[in-house]
Amino acid sequence: MEMKLDSIRAAEATLLLSTYERNPILFVGGEGVHLVDEQGNKYLDLLSGIGVNALGYGHPAIVNSLAEQSRKLIHTSNLYFHEGQAKLALRLTEMTGLDRVFFANSGTEAWEAAMKTARAYAGLRSSEGHTLGTKFLALENSFHGRTFGSVSTTHKEKYREPFAPVVPGVEFVRFNDVDDLQAKFSSDVCAVLVEVIQGEGGIRPISPEFLATARKLTQESGSLLVADEIQSGMGRTGKWCAYQHYDIQPDITTLAKPLAGGLPLGAMVCSEEAARAIHAGMHGTTFGGGPLACAVAIAVIDAMRQEDLLVHINDVGGYFKETLRALASRQAVITDIRGMGLMLAAELNSADMAKLVVAKMLQRHILINRTSETVLRFLPPYILGRGDVDTTIAALDEILTEQKATAPEATSTMSSYQKRN
Ligand SMILES: *Cc1c(COP(=O)(O)O)cnc(C)c1O
């Protein structure tokens, strides 16, 4: 049978920029925590479109708000008022503990807004006689997006180097190294930029000491602490924002991935004080915070509150982590289990093994991905059930046990490991 996938693949190969190495699957639908391919095969989705489809597929809150709002109004531009922005901003300020919101269309745009606000704030303070420099301190292993500002604060060289020169004035601090932070911090710094749990960097939580030090140093100098919660925010870790696990309030946070249940929407949320730096005309967007995306985001948040999903995320996430730990005690290739809520990872002892496990899981119709070479990442929809966790753990257990038994595979893993070293 001629599959649609083959012709689409051939067409894309000549028509699209070669930015992605896609898995050879054509998804045509989804329901709950499952995706469906063109042959009707169901896949258990533990990645949710990279942490986006928080309510899974076909959730009535999303479907209904989308249908209703699309009949009323899809776009107005930011030249006029519509009902959604203030309503959504009220929710985001309640959730983050911050005061004011700027809406964008993606994570990287929310991050650009945060960087621009920090630079503008430093300028404002300097004009008021309190000198602040223009330097950003970002963290090693960070990921903040692909536009120029964001990529400048992203640590991995392969993302930055082809596009050099990137935005100047960024220095990287060793992750969780309090001494390095103290050594590099000065009145030249306008903001310290962190992911509270590094996502692309391998699901690595920031240490309480490091975050507390960043908060203290920025507070003392009058500069800003900026927390990127694009992956970890909106309930993913069992609290609305991951920094709430640390009892630390940043001056700015950024949200995006799960914010509008699959529609593109980003938000930069900041303190009243930081917001003083931005006035009419300084920043903006044509599409950001449109009526459709806002209506769906409101529906997502209200559904999360009605369904008590934060409680569920803590419950099922705790169970998932516990069973991963138990699996790690049986399978020696698992060297670490990390994360909070439904932002979890299992680190393996080799990149080849991690790659193999992702491929074998896909054969079993379970979607996970590999980040930071050796890390299996789990970012499932918030509606994941304990039974889905059991299915996942059983599959991982079988795959890893098979691998132990197949000597040739183990040898090839070893030889490629030795080649690299
Ligand atoms: C995904 C991500 C971004 C970039 O978001 P895009 O919507 O892809 O631009 C930025 N920061 C973090 C922590 C992310 O996980």
Coordinates of C-alpha atoms and ligand atoms in Angstrom, one line a residue:
M1 CA 0.0 0.0 0.0
E2 CA 1.3 3.4 -1.0
M3 CA 1.4 5.4 2.2
K4 CA 0.9 9.2 2.4
L5 CA 4.0 9.3 4.6
D6 CA 6.3 8.3 1.7
S7 CA 5.1 11.0 -0.6
I8 CA 5.1 13.7 2.1
R9 CA 8.6 12.7 3.0
A10 CA 9.8 12.9 -0.5
A11 CA 8.2 16.3 -1.0
E12 CA 9.6 17.7 2.2
A13 CA 13.1 16.5 1.3
T14 CA 13.1 19.0 -1.6
L15 CA 10.8 21.7 -0.3
L16 CA 11.7 22.4 3.3
L17 CA 14.8 23.7 4.9
S18 CA 16.7 20.8 6.4
T19 CA 16.2 21.8 10.0
Y20 CA 14.6 18.6 11.4
E21 CA 15.4 14.9 11.5
R22 CA 11.8 13.7 11.7
N23 CA 10.8 10.2 12.8
P24 CA 9.1 8.4 10.0
I25 CA 5.6 8.6 11.3
L26 CA 2.6 10.5 10.0
F27 CA 0.2 11.4 12.8
V28 CA -3.4 12.1 11.8
G29 CA -5.2 12.3 15.1
G30 CA -5.2 11.9 18.8
E31 CA -7.3 11.2 21.9
G32 CA -6.4 11.6 25.5
V33 CA -2.8 10.5 26.0
H34 CA -2.6 8.8 22.7
L35 CA -1.7 9.8 19.1
V36 CA -2.9 7.9 16.1
D37 CA -0.9 7.4 12.9
E38 CA -2.3 7.0 9.3
Q39 CA -2.7 3.2 9.7
G40 CA -4.7 3.7 12.9
N41 CA -1.9 2.6 15.3
K42 CA -2.1 4.2 18.7
Y43 CA 0.9 5.6 20.4
L44 CA 1.2 6.4 24.1
D45 CA 2.6 10.0 24.1
L46 CA 5.1 10.7 26.9
L47 CA 6.4 13.8 25.2
S48 CA 3.2 15.8 24.4
G49 CA 4.7 17.7 21.5
I50 CA 7.7 18.7 23.7
G51 CA 5.7 19.6 26.7
V52 CA 2.9 21.5 24.9
N53 CA -0.2 19.3 24.8
A54 CA -0.7 19.5 28.6
L55 CA -4.4 18.3 28.4
G56 CA -3.6 15.7 25.8
Y57 CA -5.6 15.4 22.6
G58 CA -9.2 16.3 22.0
H59 CA -9.8 17.7 25.5
P60 CA -13.3 19.3 25.4
A61 CA -12.1 22.5 27.1
I62 CA -9.7 23.1 24.2
V63 CA -12.0 21.9 21.4
N64 CA -14.9 23.9 22.6
S65 CA -13.1 27.2 23.4
L66 CA -11.3 26.9 20.0
A67 CA -14.6 26.4 18.1
E68 CA -16.5 29.1 20.0
Q69 CA -13.8 31.8 19.8
S70 CA -12.9 31.0 16.1
R71 CA -16.6 31.8 15.2
K72 CA -16.4 35.1 17.1
L73 CA -13.0 36.6 16.4
I74 CA -9.5 35.2 15.6
H75 CA -7.3 38.2 15.3
T76 CA -7.5 42.0 16.0
S77 CA -3.8 43.1 16.3
N78 CA -2.7 44.9 19.4
L79 CA -4.0 48.2 18.1
Y80 CA -7.4 47.4 19.7
F81 CA -8.9 45.8 22.8
H82 CA -10.3 42.3 22.9
E83 CA -11.7 40.3 25.9
G84 CA -8.9 37.8 26.3
Q85 CA -5.7 39.5 27.3
A86 CA -6.7 41.0 30.7
K87 CA -8.6 37.8 31.7
L88 CA -5.6 35.6 30.9
A89 CA -3.1 38.1 32.4
L90 CA -5.1 38.1 35.7
R91 CA -4.7 34.3 35.8
L92 CA -1.0 34.4 35.0
T93 CA -0.3 37.0 37.7
E94 CA -2.1 34.9 40.2
M95 CA -0.2 31.8 39.2
T96 CA 3.3 33.5 39.1
G97 CA 3.0 36.0 41.9
L98 CA 4.1 38.7 39.5
D99 CA 2.3 41.8 38.3
R100 CA 2.3 42.5 34.5
V101 CA 2.2 40.4 31.3
F102 CA 3.5 40.8 27.8
F103 CA 2.0 38.3 25.3
A104 CA 4.1 36.8 22.5
N105 CA 3.7 33.8 20.2
S106 CA 6.4 31.4 21.3
G107 CA 8.9 30.7 24.0
T108 CA 11.8 32.4 22.3
E109 CA 9.8 35.6 21.8
A110 CA 8.8 35.6 25.5
W111 CA 12.5 35.3 26.3
E112 CA 13.4 38.1 23.9
A113 CA 10.9 40.3 25.8
A114 CA 12.5 39.3 29.1
M115 CA 16.0 40.2 27.8
K116 CA 14.8 43.5 26.4
T117 CA 13.0 44.4 29.6
A118 CA 16.2 43.6 31.6
R119 CA 18.4 45.8 29.4
A120 CA 15.8 48.6 29.4
Y121 CA 15.4 48.4 33.1
A122 CA 19.2 48.7 33.6
G123 CA 19.1 51.8 31.3
L124 CA 16.2 53.3 33.4
R125 CA 18.0 52.7 36.7
S126 CA 21.2 54.2 35.4
S127 CA 19.3 57.3 34.2
E128 CA 17.9 57.5 37.8
G129 CA 21.5 57.5 39.1
H130 CA 21.7 53.8 40.2
T131 CA 24.3 52.5 37.7
L132 CA 23.6 49.0 36.3
G133 CA 25.6 47.5 33.5
T134 CA 24.3 45.6 30.4
K135 CA 25.8 42.2 31.0
F136 CA 23.7 39.0 31.3
L137 CA 24.8 36.0 33.3
A138 CA 23.4 32.8 31.9
L139 CA 24.1 29.2 32.9
E140 CA 26.1 26.5 31.3
N141 CA 23.9 23.9 29.7
S142 CA 21.1 26.4 29.3
F143 CA 18.5 26.5 26.5
H144 CA 16.4 29.7 25.9
G145 CA 15.4 29.4 22.2
R146 CA 16.7 30.1 18.7
T147 CA 16.2 33.7 17.9
F148 CA 19.3 35.9 18.2
G149 CA 18.9 37.1 21.8
S150 CA 17.7 33.7 23.0
V151 CA 20.5 31.8 21.2
S152 CA 23.1 34.2 22.7
T153 CA 22.0 33.0 26.1
T154 CA 21.9 29.4 25.1
H155 CA 25.1 27.6 26.1
K156 CA 25.5 24.9 23.4
E157 CA 28.1 26.2 20.9
K158 CA 26.6 24.3 18.0
Y159 CA 23.4 26.5 18.3
R160 CA 25.4 29.8 18.4
E161 CA 28.5 29.4 16.4
P162 CA 27.1 29.1 12.8
F163 CA 25.4 32.5 13.4
A164 CA 28.2 34.4 15.0
P165 CA 28.4 37.2 16.0
V166 CA 25.5 36.7 18.4
V167 CA 24.2 39.3 20.8
P168 CA 27.2 40.5 22.9
G169 CA 27.3 40.9 26.7
V170 CA 26.5 37.3 27.8
E171 CA 28.7 35.4 30.2
F172 CA 28.1 31.7 31.2
V173 CA 28.3 30.6 34.8
R174 CA 29.0 26.9 35.7
F175 CA 25.7 25.2 36.5
N176 CA 25.1 25.2 40.3
D177 CA 28.6 26.5 41.0
V178 CA 27.9 29.2 43.6
D179 CA 31.6 30.3 43.7
D180 CA 31.6 30.9 39.9
L181 CA 28.4 32.9 40.2
Q182 CA 29.8 35.0 43.0
A183 CA 33.1 35.5 41.0
K184 CA 31.3 36.6 37.8
F185 CA 28.6 38.7 39.4
S186 CA 29.2 42.5 39.6
S187 CA 27.3 45.8 39.1
D188 CA 28.0 45.3 35.3
V189 CA 25.2 42.6 35.4
C190 CA 21.7 43.6 34.5
A191 CA 20.2 40.2 35.0
V192 CA 20.9 36.6 36.0
L193 CA 19.1 34.2 33.7
V194 CA 18.2 30.7 34.8
E195 CA 16.0 27.7 34.0
V196 CA 14.9 26.5 37.4
I197 CA 14.9 23.0 35.9
Q198 CA 17.1 22.8 32.8
G199 CA 15.0 21.1 30.2
E200 CA 16.9 20.6 27.0
G201 CA 20.0 20.4 29.2
G202 CA 18.8 17.1 30.6
I203 CA 16.2 17.8 33.3
R204 CA 18.6 19.2 35.8
P205 CA 17.1 21.1 38.8
I206 CA 19.0 24.2 39.9
S207 CA 20.3 23.8 43.5
P208 CA 18.5 25.7 46.3
E209 CA 21.8 27.3 47.3
F210 CA 22.5 28.5 43.7
L211 CA 19.1 30.0 43.2
A212 CA 19.1 31.6 46.6
T213 CA 22.5 33.1 45.9
A214 CA 21.3 34.4 42.5
R215 CA 18.3 36.0 44.2
K216 CA 20.4 37.6 46.9
L217 CA 23.1 39.0 44.6
T218 CA 20.5 40.5 42.2
Q219 CA 18.5 41.9 45.0
E220 CA 21.5 43.6 46.5
S221 CA 22.6 45.2 43.3
G222 CA 19.1 46.1 42.1
S223 CA 19.5 43.9 39.0
L224 CA 16.9 41.3 37.9
L225 CA 16.5 37.5 38.4
V226 CA 14.9 36.0 35.3
A227 CA 13.4 32.5 35.5
D228 CA 12.7 30.7 32.2
E229 CA 9.7 28.5 32.9
I230 CA 8.8 27.8 29.3
Q231 CA 9.2 24.1 29.8
S232 CA 8.8 23.8 33.6
G233 CA 6.0 26.3 34.1
M234 CA 2.2 26.0 33.9
G235 CA 2.0 23.2 36.4
R236 CA 4.4 20.8 34.8
T237 CA 6.4 20.2 38.0
G238 CA 3.3 20.1 40.3
K239 CA 3.3 23.8 41.1
W240 CA 2.4 26.6 38.7
C241 CA 6.1 27.6 38.5
A242 CA 9.1 25.5 39.4
Y243 CA 10.6 28.4 41.4
Q244 CA 7.7 28.0 43.8
H245 CA 9.3 24.7 45.0
Y246 CA 12.2 26.9 46.2
D247 CA 10.1 29.7 47.8
I248 CA 12.0 32.2 45.6
Q249 CA 10.3 34.9 43.6
P250 CA 12.1 36.1 40.4
D251 CA 11.5 39.5 38.9
I252 CA 10.6 38.1 35.5
T253 CA 9.4 34.7 34.3
T254 CA 8.6 33.4 30.9
L255 CA 5.9 30.9 29.9
A256 CA 5.0 29.3 26.6
K257 CA 4.9 25.6 25.7
P258 CA 1.7 24.3 27.4
L259 CA 0.2 27.8 27.9
A260 CA -2.5 27.5 25.2
G261 CA -2.9 23.8 24.9
G262 CA -1.2 23.5 21.6
L263 CA -1.8 26.9 20.1
P264 CA 1.3 29.1 19.8
L265 CA 1.4 31.5 22.8
G266 CA 4.1 32.9 25.0
A267 CA 4.1 35.2 27.9
M268 CA 6.7 37.3 29.8
V269 CA 5.4 38.1 33.3
C270 CA 7.3 40.6 35.4
S271 CA 7.2 42.7 38.6
E272 CA 5.7 46.2 38.7
E273 CA 9.2 47.5 39.2
A274 CA 10.7 45.8 36.1
A275 CA 7.6 46.8 34.1
R276 CA 8.5 50.5 34.7
A277 CA 11.2 50.1 32.0
I278 CA 8.8 49.5 29.1
H279 CA 6.4 52.1 27.7
A280 CA 4.3 52.4 24.6
G281 CA 6.1 51.7 21.4
M282 CA 9.2 50.1 22.9
H283 CA 8.2 46.5 22.1
G284 CA 5.3 44.8 20.4
T285 CA 4.1 42.0 18.2
T286 CA 1.4 41.7 15.5
F287 CA 0.0 38.2 16.5
G288 CA 1.0 38.0 20.2
G289 CA -1.9 37.5 22.6
G290 CA -4.5 37.2 19.9
P291 CA -8.2 36.4 20.8
L292 CA -8.0 32.8 19.8
A293 CA -4.8 31.8 21.7
C294 CA -6.0 33.7 24.8
A295 CA -9.4 32.1 24.8
V296 CA -7.8 28.6 24.6
A297 CA -5.2 29.4 27.3
I298 CA -8.0 30.6 29.7
A299 CA -9.9 27.4 29.0
V300 CA -6.7 25.3 29.7
I301 CA -6.1 27.1 33.0
D302 CA -9.7 26.9 34.1
A303 CA -9.8 23.2 33.2
M304 CA -6.6 22.6 35.2
R305 CA -8.2 24.3 38.2
Q306 CA -11.5 22.5 37.9
E307 CA -9.9 19.1 37.4
D308 CA -7.4 19.7 40.2
L309 CA -4.6 18.8 37.9
L310 CA -1.8 20.1 40.1
V311 CA -2.7 17.5 42.7
H312 CA -2.9 14.8 39.9
I313 CA 0.5 15.9 38.5
N314 CA 2.1 15.5 42.0
D315 CA 0.4 12.1 42.5
V316 CA 1.1 10.5 39.1
G317 CA 4.5 12.2 38.8
G318 CA 5.5 11.0 42.2
Y319 CA 4.4 7.5 41.2
F320 CA 6.3 7.7 37.9
K321 CA 9.5 8.8 39.6
E322 CA 9.2 6.1 42.3
T323 CA 8.8 3.4 39.6
L324 CA 11.6 4.8 37.6
R325 CA 13.8 4.6 40.7
A326 CA 12.8 1.0 41.2
L327 CA 13.6 0.3 37.6
A328 CA 17.0 1.9 38.0
S329 CA 17.8 -0.4 40.9
R330 CA 17.2 -3.4 38.5
Q331 CA 18.9 -2.0 35.4
A332 CA 22.4 -0.9 35.9
V333 CA 22.6 1.2 32.6
I334 CA 20.3 3.8 34.4
T335 CA 22.7 6.0 36.2
D336 CA 20.3 8.7 37.5
I337 CA 16.6 9.6 37.9
R338 CA 15.8 13.3 38.0
G339 CA 12.9 15.8 37.9
M340 CA 9.7 16.9 39.5
G341 CA 6.1 16.3 38.8
L342 CA 5.7 15.3 35.2
M343 CA 9.1 16.7 34.1
L344 CA 11.2 13.6 34.6
A345 CA 14.3 12.0 33.2
A346 CA 16.3 8.8 33.3
E347 CA 20.0 9.2 32.5
L348 CA 21.7 6.2 30.9
N349 CA 25.4 5.3 30.9
S350 CA 25.8 5.9 27.1
A351 CA 24.4 8.0 24.3
D352 CA 24.0 4.9 22.0
M353 CA 22.0 3.1 24.6
A354 CA 19.7 6.1 25.1
K355 CA 19.2 6.4 21.3
L356 CA 18.5 2.6 21.1
V357 CA 15.9 2.8 23.9
V358 CA 14.1 5.7 22.3
A359 CA 13.9 3.7 19.0
K360 CA 12.8 0.5 20.7
M361 CA 10.1 2.4 22.6
L362 CA 8.9 3.9 19.3
Q363 CA 8.6 0.3 17.9
R364 CA 6.4 -0.4 20.8
H365 CA 4.4 2.7 20.1
I366 CA 5.5 4.7 23.1
L367 CA 6.9 8.2 22.4
I368 CA 9.8 9.5 24.5
N369 CA 12.9 11.5 23.5
R370 CA 16.5 11.8 24.2
T371 CA 18.0 15.1 25.3
S372 CA 21.5 16.0 26.2
E373 CA 22.8 12.8 24.6
T374 CA 22.3 10.3 27.4
V375 CA 19.0 11.4 28.9
L376 CA 15.6 9.9 28.3
R377 CA 13.1 12.6 28.8
F378 CA 9.5 12.3 29.9
L379 CA 7.1 15.3 29.4
P380 CA 3.7 13.5 29.3
P381 CA 0.3 15.2 29.2
Y382 CA -0.9 16.2 32.7
I383 CA -3.8 13.7 32.3
L384 CA -1.4 10.7 32.3
G385 CA -2.7 7.8 34.4
R386 CA -0.9 5.4 36.7
G387 CA -1.7 2.6 34.2
D388 CA 0.1 4.5 31.5
V389 CA 3.1 4.7 33.8
D390 CA 3.0 1.0 34.4
T391 CA 2.9 0.4 30.6
T392 CA 5.9 2.6 30.1
I393 CA 8.0 1.1 32.9
A394 CA 7.2 -2.5 31.7
A395 CA 8.3 -1.6 28.2
L396 CA 11.5 0.1 29.4
D397 CA 12.2 -2.9 31.6
E398 CA 11.8 -5.4 28.8
I399 CA 13.9 -3.4 26.4
L400 CA 16.8 -3.0 28.9
T401 CA 16.6 -6.7 29.8
E402 CA 16.7 -7.6 26.1
Q403 CA 19.8 -5.4 25.7
K404 CA 21.6 -7.1 28.6
A405 CA 21.0 -10.5 26.9
T406 CA 22.2 -9.5 23.4
A407 CA 25.9 -9.5 23.5
P408 CA 26.5 -8.1 19.9
E409 CA 24.6 -5.0 20.6
A410 CA 26.4 -4.5 23.9
T411 CA 29.7 -4.9 22.0
S412 CA 28.8 -2.4 19.3
T413 CA 27.7 0.1 22.0
M414 CA 31.1 -0.4 23.6
S415 CA 33.2 0.0 20.5
S416 CA 31.5 3.2 19.4
Y417 CA 32.0 4.4 23.0
Q418 CA 35.7 3.6 22.8
K419 CA 36.0 5.2 19.3
R420 CA 34.8 8.5 20.8
N421 CA 37.1 8.4 23.7
Ligands
LIG1 C1 11.4 25.3 24.3 C2 12.1 26.3 25.2 C3 12.3 27.6 24.7 C4 12.0 28.1 23.3 O1 10.7 28.0 23.0 P1 10.2 28.1 21.5 O2 8.7 28.1 21.6 O3 10.7 26.8 20.9 O4 10.7 29.3 20.9 C5 12.9 28.5 25.6 N1 13.3 28.1 26.9 C6 13.0 26.8 27.3 C7 13.4 26.5 28.7 C8 12.4 25.9 26.5 O5 12.2 24.7 26.9

